[in-house]
Coordinates of C-alpha atoms in Angstrom, one line a residue:
Chain S
M256 CA 13.8 15.0 21.1
F257 CA 11.9 11.8 21.8
K258 CA 15.2 10.3 22.8
N259 CA 15.4 12.7 25.7
L260 CA 12.1 11.6 27.1
P261 CA 11.5 8.6 29.3
R262 CA 9.8 5.8 27.5
H263 CA 6.6 6.0 29.5
I264 CA 6.3 9.7 28.7
V265 CA 6.7 9.0 25.0
L266 CA 3.9 6.4 25.3
D267 CA 1.9 8.9 27.2
I268 CA 2.1 11.3 24.3
L269 CA 1.2 8.6 21.9
Q270 CA -2.0 7.9 23.8
Y271 CA -3.3 11.3 22.6
L272 CA -2.7 10.4 19.0
S273 CA -4.8 8.4 16.6
I274 CA -3.6 5.1 15.2
Q275 CA -2.8 6.9 11.9
D276 CA -0.6 9.4 13.7
I277 CA 1.1 6.6 15.6
L278 CA 1.7 4.7 12.3
R279 CA 3.3 7.8 10.9
M280 CA 5.9 7.8 13.7
R281 CA 7.7 4.9 12.1
R282 CA 9.1 7.4 9.6
V283 CA 10.0 9.9 12.3
S284 CA 12.5 7.8 14.2
R285 CA 13.3 4.2 14.1
Q286 CA 13.9 4.2 17.8
L287 CA 10.5 5.6 18.4
W288 CA 8.9 3.1 16.2
M289 CA 10.6 0.3 18.1
I290 CA 9.2 1.7 21.4
I291 CA 5.8 1.7 19.8
Q292 CA 6.0 -1.8 18.5
A293 CA 7.4 -3.1 21.7
H294 CA 4.8 -1.4 23.8
Y295 CA 1.7 -2.1 21.8
Q296 CA 2.7 -5.7 21.3
M297 CA 1.0 -5.7 18.0
G298 CA 1.3 -6.2 14.4
L299 CA -0.3 -3.3 12.5
F300 CA -1.6 -3.2 9.1
Q301 CA -3.4 -0.6 7.3
C302 CA -5.7 -1.4 4.5
G303 CA -7.7 0.4 1.9
S304 CA -10.9 -1.0 3.1
Q305 CA -11.0 -4.4 1.4
I306 CA -13.1 -5.8 4.2
D307 CA -16.4 -4.7 2.9
L308 CA -16.1 -3.6 -0.7
S309 CA -19.7 -2.5 -0.8
K310 CA -19.2 0.2 1.8
Y311 CA -16.0 1.8 0.8
K312 CA -14.1 2.9 -2.2
V313 CA -11.2 0.5 -2.6
K314 CA -7.9 2.0 -3.5
G315 CA -5.8 -1.0 -2.8
V316 CA -3.7 -2.1 0.1
M317 CA -0.1 -1.6 0.8
L318 CA 1.3 -4.0 3.2
Q319 CA 4.8 -4.4 4.3
I320 CA 5.4 -7.8 5.7
V321 CA 8.5 -8.9 7.4
A322 CA 8.8 -12.4 8.7
K323 CA 10.8 -12.3 11.9
D324 CA 12.2 -15.7 11.3
S325 CA 13.1 -17.1 7.9
G326 CA 11.2 -19.9 6.2
V327 CA 8.5 -20.1 3.6
S328 CA 6.1 -21.8 6.0
K329 CA 5.2 -18.4 7.3
H330 CA 3.7 -17.3 4.0
K331 CA 0.9 -19.8 4.3
P332 CA -0.7 -18.7 7.5
M333 CA -0.3 -15.1 6.2
Q334 CA -2.1 -16.0 3.0
N335 CA -4.9 -17.6 4.9
Y336 CA -5.1 -14.7 7.2
L337 CA -5.4 -12.1 4.5
M338 CA -7.8 -14.3 2.6
K339 CA -10.1 -14.7 5.5
L340 CA -9.8 -11.1 6.6
C341 CA -10.3 -9.7 3.1
S342 CA -13.2 -11.9 2.2
G343 CA -14.9 -10.9 5.4
R344 CA -15.0 -14.4 6.7
I345 CA -13.4 -13.3 9.9
E346 CA -15.7 -11.3 12.1
L347 CA -14.2 -8.0 13.0
S348 CA -15.2 -8.7 16.6
Y349 CA -12.6 -11.4 16.6
Y350 CA -10.0 -8.8 16.1
D351 CA -11.7 -6.3 18.2
S352 CA -8.7 -5.3 20.1
A353 CA -8.9 -2.0 18.3
Y354 CA -9.9 -0.9 14.9
Q355 CA -10.5 2.5 13.7
R356 CA -12.0 3.9 10.7
V357 CA -9.9 6.6 9.3
G358 CA -11.6 8.9 6.7
S359 CA -14.1 7.6 4.3
D360 CA -12.1 5.0 2.5
E361 CA -9.4 3.9 4.8
I362 CA -9.3 1.6 7.7
V363 CA -6.5 0.9 10.1
Y364 CA -6.7 -2.4 11.9
V365 CA -4.7 -3.0 15.0
V366 CA -4.2 -6.7 15.6
Q367 CA -3.0 -7.6 18.9
R368 CA -0.3 -10.2 19.0
G369 CA -1.5 -13.4 20.5
K370 CA -5.0 -13.0 19.3
E371 CA -4.3 -14.8 16.1
K372 CA -1.7 -16.9 17.7
E373 CA -0.2 -18.7 14.7
I374 CA 0.1 -15.7 12.5
V375 CA 1.1 -12.5 14.1
R376 CA 3.4 -14.2 16.5
N377 CA 5.8 -14.8 13.8
L378 CA 5.0 -11.9 11.5
E379 CA 5.2 -8.3 11.8
I380 CA 2.7 -6.5 9.7
V381 CA 3.2 -2.8 9.1
G382 CA 1.1 -0.6 7.0
F383 CA 1.9 2.6 5.3
S384 CA 0.0 5.1 3.3
P385 CA -1.0 4.1 -0.2
S386 CA -1.5 7.7 -1.4
S387 CA 1.4 7.9 -3.7
I388 CA 0.4 4.8 -5.6
S389 CA -3.3 4.9 -5.5
S390 CA -3.4 8.5 -6.8
Q391 CA -2.0 7.2 -10.1
M392 CA -5.1 5.3 -10.9
D393 CA -8.3 6.9 -9.8
C394 CA -11.7 5.9 -11.0
H395 CA -12.0 9.0 -13.1
Q396 CA -8.9 8.1 -15.0
L397 CA -10.1 4.5 -15.4
Y398 CA -13.4 5.5 -16.9
V399 CA -11.9 8.0 -19.2
Q400 CA -9.9 5.2 -20.6
L401 CA -12.9 2.9 -20.8
S402 CA -14.8 5.5 -22.9
K403 CA -12.7 4.4 -25.8
I404 CA -12.5 0.8 -24.9
S405 CA -11.3 -2.0 -27.1
I406 CA -10.0 -5.4 -26.5
E407 CA -6.5 -4.0 -26.9
S408 CA -7.1 -1.3 -24.4
I409 CA -8.6 -3.8 -21.9
L410 CA -5.5 -5.8 -22.3
I411 CA -3.3 -2.8 -22.0
L412 CA -5.2 -1.7 -19.0
L413 CA -4.8 -5.1 -17.4
I414 CA -1.2 -5.5 -18.5
Q415 CA -0.3 -2.0 -17.2
K416 CA -1.5 -3.1 -13.8
M417 CA -0.4 -6.6 -14.1
S418 CA 3.0 -6.0 -15.4
I419 CA 4.1 -4.2 -12.4
N420 CA 2.9 -7.0 -10.2
S421 CA 5.4 -9.6 -9.4
S422 CA 5.1 -13.2 -8.4
H423 CA 1.9 -15.0 -8.5
I424 CA -1.4 -13.4 -9.1
S425 CA -4.3 -15.7 -9.9
V426 CA -7.6 -14.4 -11.1
Q427 CA -10.6 -16.7 -11.3
V428 CA -13.5 -15.5 -13.3
G429 CA -16.9 -16.6 -14.3
P430 CA -19.3 -19.2 -13.3
F431 CA -17.8 -22.1 -15.2
Y432 CA -14.2 -21.4 -14.6
E433 CA -14.0 -21.6 -11.0
G434 CA -11.0 -23.8 -10.1
E435 CA -9.7 -23.9 -13.6
G436 CA -9.8 -20.3 -14.8
A437 CA -6.6 -19.3 -13.2
W438 CA -4.5 -16.5 -14.5
S439 CA -1.2 -16.9 -12.8
L440 CA 1.7 -14.8 -13.5
S441 CA 5.2 -15.3 -12.6
L442 CA 7.2 -12.2 -13.4
K443 CA 10.8 -11.6 -13.5
A444 CA 11.3 -8.0 -13.2
L445 CA 14.5 -6.7 -14.6
I446 CA 15.4 -3.2 -14.2
N447 CA 18.9 -3.8 -15.4
K448 CA 19.8 -2.5 -18.8
Q449 CA 21.8 -5.5 -19.8
A450 CA 19.2 -7.9 -18.8
A451 CA 16.5 -6.0 -20.6
T452 CA 18.6 -5.8 -23.7
Q453 CA 19.2 -9.6 -23.6
Q454 CA 15.6 -10.2 -23.2
L455 CA 14.8 -8.1 -26.2
E456 CA 17.5 -9.7 -28.3
Q457 CA 16.3 -13.2 -27.4
L458 CA 12.7 -12.2 -28.2
Q459 CA 13.7 -10.7 -31.6
K460 CA 15.6 -13.9 -32.4
Q461 CA 12.8 -16.1 -31.3
T462 CA 10.2 -14.4 -33.5
G463 CA 12.4 -13.9 -36.6
G464 CA 12.3 -10.1 -36.3
N465 CA 8.6 -10.1 -37.1
L466 CA 7.6 -8.2 -34.0
D467 CA 8.1 -4.7 -32.6
T468 CA 10.1 -5.3 -29.5
E469 CA 11.6 -1.9 -29.2
W470 CA 9.0 -0.8 -26.7
G471 CA 5.5 -1.8 -25.9
F472 CA 4.3 -5.2 -24.9
V473 CA 4.5 -8.5 -26.5
L474 CA 2.2 -11.5 -25.9
A475 CA 3.0 -15.0 -26.9
L476 CA -0.2 -17.0 -27.0
K477 CA 0.3 -20.7 -26.9
T478 CA -2.7 -22.5 -28.2
I479 CA -3.0 -26.1 -27.3
D480 CA -5.5 -26.9 -29.9
G481 CA -3.6 -25.7 -33.0
K482 CA -5.6 -22.6 -33.7
A483 CA -2.7 -20.2 -33.7
Q484 CA -2.7 -19.6 -37.5
E485 CA -6.4 -19.3 -37.6
L486 CA -6.4 -16.7 -34.9
Q487 CA -3.5 -14.9 -36.4
K488 CA -5.3 -14.5 -39.7
F489 CA -8.4 -13.4 -38.0
L490 CA -6.7 -10.8 -35.8
N491 CA -4.7 -9.4 -38.7
E492 CA -7.8 -9.0 -40.8
K493 CA -10.3 -7.8 -38.3
F494 CA -8.5 -6.6 -35.2
N495 CA -5.6 -4.7 -36.7
P496 CA -7.7 -2.2 -38.6
I497 CA -9.5 -1.2 -35.3
L498 CA -6.1 -0.8 -33.6
E499 CA -4.7 1.2 -36.4
E500 CA -7.5 3.7 -36.0
E501 CA -6.1 4.3 -32.6
N502 CA -2.6 4.6 -33.9
I503 CA -1.5 1.4 -32.2
T504 CA 0.5 -1.1 -34.2
M505 CA 0.0 -4.8 -33.7
K506 CA 2.3 -7.3 -35.3
T507 CA 1.9 -11.0 -35.2
H508 CA 4.1 -14.0 -35.6
S509 CA 3.0 -17.6 -35.4
E510 CA 5.2 -20.5 -34.8
G511 CA 3.6 -23.9 -34.3
T512 CA 1.1 -23.6 -31.6
A513 CA 2.4 -20.3 -30.5
L514 CA 1.1 -17.0 -31.6
W515 CA 3.1 -13.9 -30.9
L516 CA 1.5 -10.4 -30.8
S517 CA 3.3 -7.2 -30.3
F518 CA 1.6 -4.0 -29.4
Q519 CA 3.5 -0.8 -29.9
L520 CA 2.4 1.9 -27.6
K521 CA 2.5 5.6 -28.2
P522 CA 5.6 7.2 -26.7
E523 CA 3.6 9.5 -24.5
E524 CA 1.7 6.5 -23.0
M525 CA 5.0 4.9 -22.3
E526 CA 6.3 8.0 -20.6
E527 CA 3.2 7.9 -18.3
I528 CA 4.0 4.4 -17.4
K529 CA 7.6 5.3 -16.8
E530 CA 6.5 8.0 -14.4
G531 CA 4.3 5.5 -12.6
F532 CA 7.2 3.1 -12.2
N533 CA 9.4 5.9 -11.0
M534 CA 6.9 6.7 -8.3
V535 CA 6.8 3.0 -7.3
F536 CA 10.5 2.7 -7.2
A537 CA 11.0 5.9 -5.3
Q538 CA 8.4 4.9 -2.7
G539 CA 9.7 1.3 -2.5
L540 CA 13.3 2.4 -2.2
E541 CA 12.6 4.8 0.5
E542 CA 10.7 2.2 2.4
F543 CA 13.1 -0.5 1.9
A544 CA 16.2 1.4 2.6
E545 CA 15.1 1.3 6.2
K546 CA 15.6 -2.4 6.3
N547 CA 18.9 -4.0 7.0
E548 CA 21.0 -6.3 4.9
N549 CA 19.8 -9.4 6.8
S550 CA 16.2 -8.9 6.1
I551 CA 16.9 -8.3 2.5
Q552 CA 19.0 -11.4 2.3
M553 CA 16.3 -13.4 4.0
L554 CA 13.5 -12.2 1.9
L555 CA 15.4 -12.6 -1.3
S556 CA 16.4 -16.1 -0.5
S557 CA 12.8 -17.0 0.2
N558 CA 11.7 -15.9 -3.2
T559 CA 12.7 -18.1 -6.1
D560 CA 11.3 -15.8 -8.6
F561 CA 13.9 -13.2 -7.9
T562 CA 17.0 -15.1 -8.7
F563 CA 18.3 -12.2 -10.6
A564 CA 18.0 -10.1 -7.5
S565 CA 19.8 -12.7 -5.5
E566 CA 22.6 -12.8 -8.0
L567 CA 23.0 -9.1 -7.6
L568 CA 23.1 -9.5 -3.9
K569 CA 25.8 -12.1 -4.2
K570 CA 27.8 -9.6 -6.1
G571 CA 27.6 -7.3 -3.2
D572 CA 25.7 -4.6 -5.0
R573 CA 23.5 -3.8 -2.1
L574 CA 21.8 -0.8 -3.6
M575 CA 20.6 -2.7 -6.6
S576 CA 19.4 -5.4 -4.3
V577 CA 17.5 -2.9 -2.4
V578 CA 16.0 -1.6 -5.5
M579 CA 15.1 -5.1 -6.6
K580 CA 13.7 -5.9 -3.2
S581 CA 11.7 -2.7 -3.2
L582 CA 10.3 -3.7 -6.6
K583 CA 9.3 -7.0 -5.3
F584 CA 7.8 -5.6 -2.2
V585 CA 5.8 -2.8 -3.6
L586 CA 4.7 -4.6 -6.7
K587 CA 3.9 -7.9 -5.1
L588 CA 1.9 -6.7 -2.2
D589 CA 0.3 -3.5 -3.2
L590 CA -0.5 -3.5 -6.9
A591 CA -1.9 -6.9 -6.8
Q592 CA -4.8 -5.3 -5.0
D593 CA -4.8 -2.6 -7.6
L594 CA -5.1 -5.1 -10.3
A595 CA -8.0 -6.7 -8.6
Q596 CA -9.7 -3.3 -8.2
T597 CA -9.0 -2.5 -11.8
I598 CA -10.6 -5.7 -13.0
K599 CA -13.5 -5.2 -10.7
S600 CA -13.9 -1.6 -11.9
V601 CA -13.7 -2.7 -15.5
L602 CA -16.4 -5.3 -15.0
E603 CA -18.6 -3.1 -13.1
N604 CA -18.3 -0.4 -15.6
L605 CA -19.1 -2.8 -18.4
E606 CA -22.2 -4.3 -16.8
P607 CA -23.1 -2.2 -13.7
D608 CA -26.5 -3.8 -13.2
A609 CA -25.1 -7.3 -13.4
A610 CA -22.6 -6.7 -10.8
N611 CA -25.2 -5.5 -8.4
E612 CA -27.9 -8.0 -8.9
P613 CA -27.9 -10.6 -6.1
P614 CA -27.0 -13.7 -8.1
M615 CA -24.2 -11.8 -9.9
S616 CA -22.8 -9.8 -7.2
L617 CA -19.1 -9.8 -7.5
F618 CA -16.8 -9.9 -4.6
L619 CA -13.1 -10.0 -4.5
K620 CA -11.1 -12.0 -2.1
F621 CA -7.4 -11.5 -1.7
K622 CA -5.4 -14.5 -1.0
N623 CA -2.3 -12.8 0.2
F624 CA -0.5 -12.0 -3.0
K625 CA -3.1 -13.9 -5.0
V626 CA -6.2 -12.2 -6.2
D627 CA -9.3 -14.1 -6.9
L628 CA -12.3 -12.7 -8.6
E629 CA -15.3 -14.8 -8.7
F630 CA -19.1 -14.9 -8.5
K631 CA -20.7 -15.2 -5.2
S632 CA -22.5 -18.4 -6.1
S633 CA -21.5 -20.2 -9.2
D634 CA -24.7 -22.3 -9.0
D635 CA -26.7 -19.2 -9.8
C636 CA -24.8 -18.2 -12.9
P637 CA -26.2 -20.7 -15.4
E638 CA -29.6 -19.4 -14.3
F639 CA -28.5 -15.9 -15.0
I640 CA -27.4 -16.9 -18.5
R641 CA -30.7 -18.6 -19.1
Q642 CA -32.6 -15.5 -18.0
N643 CA -30.4 -12.9 -19.6
G644 CA -28.8 -14.6 -22.5
F645 CA -25.3 -15.4 -23.4
F646 CA -24.2 -11.8 -23.8
G647 CA -26.1 -10.4 -20.9
K648 CA -29.6 -8.9 -21.0
K649 CA -28.6 -5.6 -22.4
I650 CA -26.6 -6.9 -25.3
Q651 CA -28.9 -9.8 -25.9
K652 CA -31.8 -7.4 -26.4
W653 CA -29.7 -5.1 -28.5
I654 CA -28.8 -8.0 -30.8
Q655 CA -32.4 -9.3 -30.9
D656 CA -33.7 -5.9 -31.7
G657 CA -31.4 -5.8 -34.7
D658 CA -29.6 -2.7 -33.5
A659 CA -26.2 -4.3 -34.1
A660 CA -24.3 -2.3 -36.6
I661 CA -21.7 -3.9 -38.8
Q662 CA -18.9 -2.7 -36.6
D663 CA -20.5 -4.2 -33.6
E664 CA -20.9 -7.5 -35.4
Q665 CA -17.2 -7.4 -36.1
G666 CA -16.7 -6.8 -32.4
I667 CA -18.8 -9.8 -31.5
A668 CA -17.0 -11.9 -34.0
I669 CA -13.6 -10.8 -32.6
L670 CA -14.7 -11.6 -29.2
K671 CA -16.1 -15.0 -30.2
Q672 CA -12.9 -15.8 -32.0
I673 CA -10.8 -14.9 -29.0
Q674 CA -13.3 -16.6 -26.8
E675 CA -12.9 -19.8 -28.7
N676 CA -9.1 -19.7 -28.3
L677 CA -8.3 -18.0 -25.2
P678 CA -9.8 -20.5 -22.8
N679 CA -7.2 -22.9 -23.9
M680 CA -4.3 -20.6 -24.0
E681 CA -1.2 -20.0 -22.1
I682 CA 0.5 -16.7 -22.5
D683 CA 4.1 -15.6 -22.1
F684 CA 4.3 -11.9 -22.1
Y685 CA 7.1 -9.3 -22.2
F686 CA 6.7 -5.8 -21.2
T687 CA 9.6 -3.6 -22.1
I688 CA 10.8 -0.1 -21.8
P689 CA 14.3 0.2 -23.3
N690 CA 17.0 0.9 -20.9
F691 CA 14.5 1.0 -18.1
L692 CA 12.5 -2.0 -17.5
A693 CA 11.6 -5.4 -18.8
V694 CA 9.0 -7.5 -17.2
S695 CA 8.2 -10.9 -18.4
G696 CA 5.7 -13.4 -17.2
N697 CA 3.5 -16.3 -17.9
A698 CA -0.2 -16.4 -17.8
K699 CA -2.8 -19.0 -18.1
L700 CA -6.1 -17.3 -18.7
P701 CA -8.7 -19.6 -19.6
G702 CA -12.1 -18.0 -19.4
V703 CA -11.2 -14.4 -19.3
A704 CA -12.3 -13.6 -22.8
Q705 CA -15.4 -15.6 -22.4
F706 CA -16.1 -13.9 -19.2
L707 CA -15.8 -10.5 -20.7
L708 CA -17.8 -11.7 -23.7
E709 CA -20.6 -13.1 -21.6
Y710 CA -21.0 -10.4 -19.0
G711 CA -19.6 -7.3 -20.6
N712 CA -21.3 -4.9 -22.9
I713 CA -17.9 -4.0 -24.3
I714 CA -19.0 -4.7 -27.8
D715 CA -20.9 -1.5 -28.0
K716 CA -17.8 0.3 -27.1
L717 CA -15.8 -1.1 -29.9
Chain Q
M47 CA 8.7 23.7 51.3
K48 CA 11.8 25.2 49.6
F49 CA 13.2 24.1 46.2
N50 CA 16.6 25.1 44.9
T51 CA 16.8 25.0 41.1
Q52 CA 19.8 24.1 38.9
D53 CA 20.7 27.7 38.5
G54 CA 20.7 28.4 42.3
Q55 CA 17.3 30.1 42.6
A56 CA 15.1 29.2 45.5
F57 CA 11.4 28.7 45.4
E58 CA 9.2 28.7 48.4
I59 CA 6.1 26.7 47.7
A60 CA 3.0 27.1 49.9
D61 CA 1.0 24.0 51.0
E62 CA -2.0 24.8 48.7
T63 CA 0.3 24.6 45.8
L64 CA 2.4 21.8 47.1
K65 CA -0.6 19.4 47.0
Y66 CA 0.1 18.9 43.3
F67 CA 3.7 17.8 44.0
T68 CA 2.6 14.3 44.7
K69 CA 6.1 12.8 44.9
V70 CA 7.3 15.2 47.6
C71 CA 4.3 16.7 49.3
K72 CA 4.1 14.0 52.0
T73 CA 7.8 14.0 52.8
N74 CA 9.3 15.7 55.8
V75 CA 12.1 17.3 53.7
E76 CA 12.3 21.0 54.1
T77 CA 14.6 21.8 51.2
L78 CA 15.0 20.0 47.9
N79 CA 17.7 20.6 45.4
L80 CA 16.5 20.2 41.9
T81 CA 19.6 19.6 39.8
S82 CA 17.8 19.0 36.6
I83 CA 15.3 21.9 36.7
N84 CA 16.1 25.5 36.0
S85 CA 14.3 28.4 37.4
R86 CA 12.5 29.3 34.2
I87 CA 10.9 25.9 34.1
M88 CA 10.3 25.8 37.8
K89 CA 8.4 29.1 37.5
K90 CA 6.2 27.6 34.8
V91 CA 5.6 24.5 37.0
V92 CA 4.7 26.6 40.0
Q93 CA 2.5 28.8 37.8
Y94 CA 0.5 25.8 36.8
C95 CA 0.0 24.7 40.4
E96 CA -1.0 28.2 41.4
I97 CA -3.7 28.5 38.7
H98 CA -5.2 25.3 40.0
Q99 CA -4.9 26.2 43.7
E100 CA -8.6 26.6 44.1
D101 CA -9.5 23.5 42.0
D102 CA -10.7 20.4 43.8
I103 CA -10.3 18.3 40.7
I104 CA -8.7 18.7 37.3
P105 CA -10.6 16.8 34.6
E106 CA -8.8 14.1 32.7
I107 CA -7.9 14.9 29.1
Q108 CA -9.7 12.7 26.6
K109 CA -7.6 10.2 24.6
P110 CA -7.0 10.2 21.7
L111 CA -7.4 13.9 20.9
L112 CA -10.3 14.8 18.8
S113 CA -9.3 18.3 18.0
N114 CA -6.2 20.3 17.4
N115 CA -7.6 23.2 19.4
L116 CA -6.6 22.7 23.0
Y117 CA -9.3 25.2 24.1
E118 CA -11.9 22.7 23.0
I119 CA -10.2 19.9 25.0
V120 CA -9.1 21.4 28.3
G121 CA -10.2 24.4 30.4
F122 CA -9.4 27.9 29.3
K123 CA -6.7 28.5 31.9
D124 CA -4.9 25.3 31.1
A125 CA -5.1 26.1 27.4
E126 CA -3.8 29.6 28.0
Y127 CA -1.0 28.2 30.1
I128 CA 0.3 25.6 27.8
T129 CA -0.3 26.9 24.3
N130 CA 2.5 28.9 22.7
L131 CA 5.2 26.9 24.5
E132 CA 8.0 25.6 22.3
F133 CA 8.8 22.0 22.1
E134 CA 11.9 22.3 24.1
E135 CA 10.1 24.1 26.9
L136 CA 7.4 21.5 26.9
L137 CA 10.0 18.8 27.1
H138 CA 11.5 20.4 30.2
I139 CA 8.1 20.9 31.8
I140 CA 7.2 17.3 31.2
K141 CA 10.4 16.2 32.9
A142 CA 10.0 18.5 35.8
A143 CA 6.4 17.6 36.3
E144 CA 7.3 14.0 36.1
L145 CA 10.0 14.4 38.7
L146 CA 7.8 16.3 41.1
G147 CA 4.8 14.0 40.5
I148 CA 2.5 16.7 39.0
N149 CA 0.6 14.2 37.0
T150 CA -2.0 16.5 35.6
L151 CA 0.7 18.8 34.2
V152 CA 2.4 15.8 32.6
D153 CA -0.9 15.0 31.0
L154 CA -1.5 18.5 29.8
S155 CA 2.1 18.8 28.4
C156 CA 1.9 15.5 26.7
A157 CA -1.4 16.5 25.2
Q158 CA 0.1 19.7 23.9
F159 CA 3.0 17.8 22.6
A160 CA 0.7 15.5 20.8
I161 CA -1.3 18.4 19.3
K162 CA 1.9 19.8 17.9
I163 CA 2.6 16.6 16.0
R164 CA -1.0 15.4 15.4
G165 CA -1.8 15.1 11.7
K166 CA 1.6 16.3 10.7
S167 CA 3.7 14.4 8.1
P168 CA 6.8 12.6 9.3
E169 CA 8.9 15.2 7.6
Q170 CA 7.1 18.0 9.4
I171 CA 7.5 16.3 12.7
K172 CA 11.1 15.7 12.0
S173 CA 11.7 19.3 11.2
Y174 CA 9.9 20.4 14.4
L175 CA 12.1 18.1 16.5
S176 CA 15.2 18.4 14.4
S177 CA 16.8 21.0 16.6
K178 CA 17.2 18.5 19.4
M179 CA 17.2 15.3 17.5
H180 CA 20.3 13.4 16.7
K181 CA 20.6 11.8 13.3
T182 CA 18.5 8.6 13.1
D183 CA 19.6 5.3 11.9
E184 CA 17.3 5.8 9.0
E185 CA 19.1 9.0 8.0
F186 CA 22.4 7.3 8.3
Q187 CA 21.1 4.6 6.1
R188 CA 19.8 7.1 3.5
Q189 CA 23.1 8.8 3.5
R190 CA 24.9 5.5 2.9
D191 CA 22.5 4.6 0.1
G192 CA 23.1 8.0 -1.5
E193 CA 26.8 7.4 -1.4
N194 CA 26.4 4.0 -3.0
M195 CA 24.1 5.4 -5.7
A196 CA 26.7 8.0 -6.4
K197 CA 29.4 5.3 -6.7
I198 CA 27.2 3.2 -9.1
Q199 CA 26.5 6.2 -11.3
Q200 CA 30.2 7.0 -11.4
M201 CA 30.9 3.4 -12.4
Q202 CA 28.2 3.4 -15.0
S203 CA 29.4 6.7 -16.5
S204 CA 33.0 5.3 -16.6
D205 CA 31.7 2.2 -18.5

């Protein structure tokens, strides 16, 4: 029906609608959306209020970014742009062409083309509703999981979020790890049955059949200081019994400096994850099917991580390419935020007071697809440790008062052991669901365990 | 001034009403043939002008809309006039008002149009408009993707 109306009338109608309603029009008709884009001369993006985390509930951002011309050079300004915007370093007034708060936890920013000349001129930023994804992981659910927290469940929690993120995510934690405590992942997401099977076969072969690779996730910890066997022994003796109480099987395999761990998840948990993936795929596919072949080709060719997807494209299997592309898109852009929020929520839940005290106030900054988590001022952190102790005030007092039970001492020991090793570790990980998905990645996570150890009261949850 | 509609009906419009026809009121033409407006729509258009005959000014409608209740946004008689009109009728009224230069009617109709789609999901909007909407590129694409998926499933099952 819009097609039957003169363009200016269409725009007249749109003037009566909110930005959110206008954004929604992109799914009503492509032609209508083109009129909107052309008229407003703007890149739009909608974000789940990452601008000021203290004021809003963060659910994560879903961005769909399409570079109008090819070339990786466009990613850099985009990264800078998001980083600045999300860390609040750009005053809103600079982008004051229009912005509108929608609801209690959602903001739509309208950025006029030309205002940020180097960025939006070459990029088209379109936002869409995050509801289908964010509903999977609300705070309530998170805290329910945390009520029975263990190192393993923290890892699962992170891996669950992380594994469905592609490309590079870096997390910087702690006062001493700034600049070095990077956790970068490079995932190859394979939703191809054959590729997943090959991955598993290779993994089985590599670990001499000592691991459960049927389903679950496997970590390969590469120590660079030769503590693999020591850590393996420790984990088998101390950590495994705790996991067994939760009906989770951990198997280990060491080889030189590498230590492999496999965690076999309960089938029902795996089903939940599957459902989550299905939602992501469905959403991504629907979104991405709107795009034409050329844009897929362009984006695939600009992403070296997705060589597999490129191969599929070469074979002319467009649908699979679309799926792959959707995967990349949704996972790369949206859930990276989710991961950051998860980490933040975990940390805040562990030590709520610490997160709110001025020298320790956490903030997240999103560097495009990279997520950095750091303290506001690293200079203040040693002072905090001096005042509050290595484990944080609460735990320090708890230990000093002699309230630590045997189980808790074990927990501290486990954390210490991991702490001693993890800072120097590099991890390869594989996340597999047979015939459905295999995600592999590499992570360098110096400092994460130490960070959790120092500032988290997770020990009393063990 | 006399207007002949598409379906051959003639409308005599008095000067008090004609003042809203901004595109034609100052011309010297006595009779105008409206080839794209039928009598049903013309009646509605004239009705609008008649209910505002006495008005010196018709207030502008606030943008964007802050409510889905037109009665809270415009005057009672305007709300009475425009609510309950179907999309298609609105569309024709917009076109007619646009042609004749009745700007306040264009605004009112656009606002009503916007109210009908405000806050609705894309699917709901599509279904509202579907009677008159041609298949979009997106739908064609979805159809093609569906066909491809079926082919792949067929190939996989034959493997």
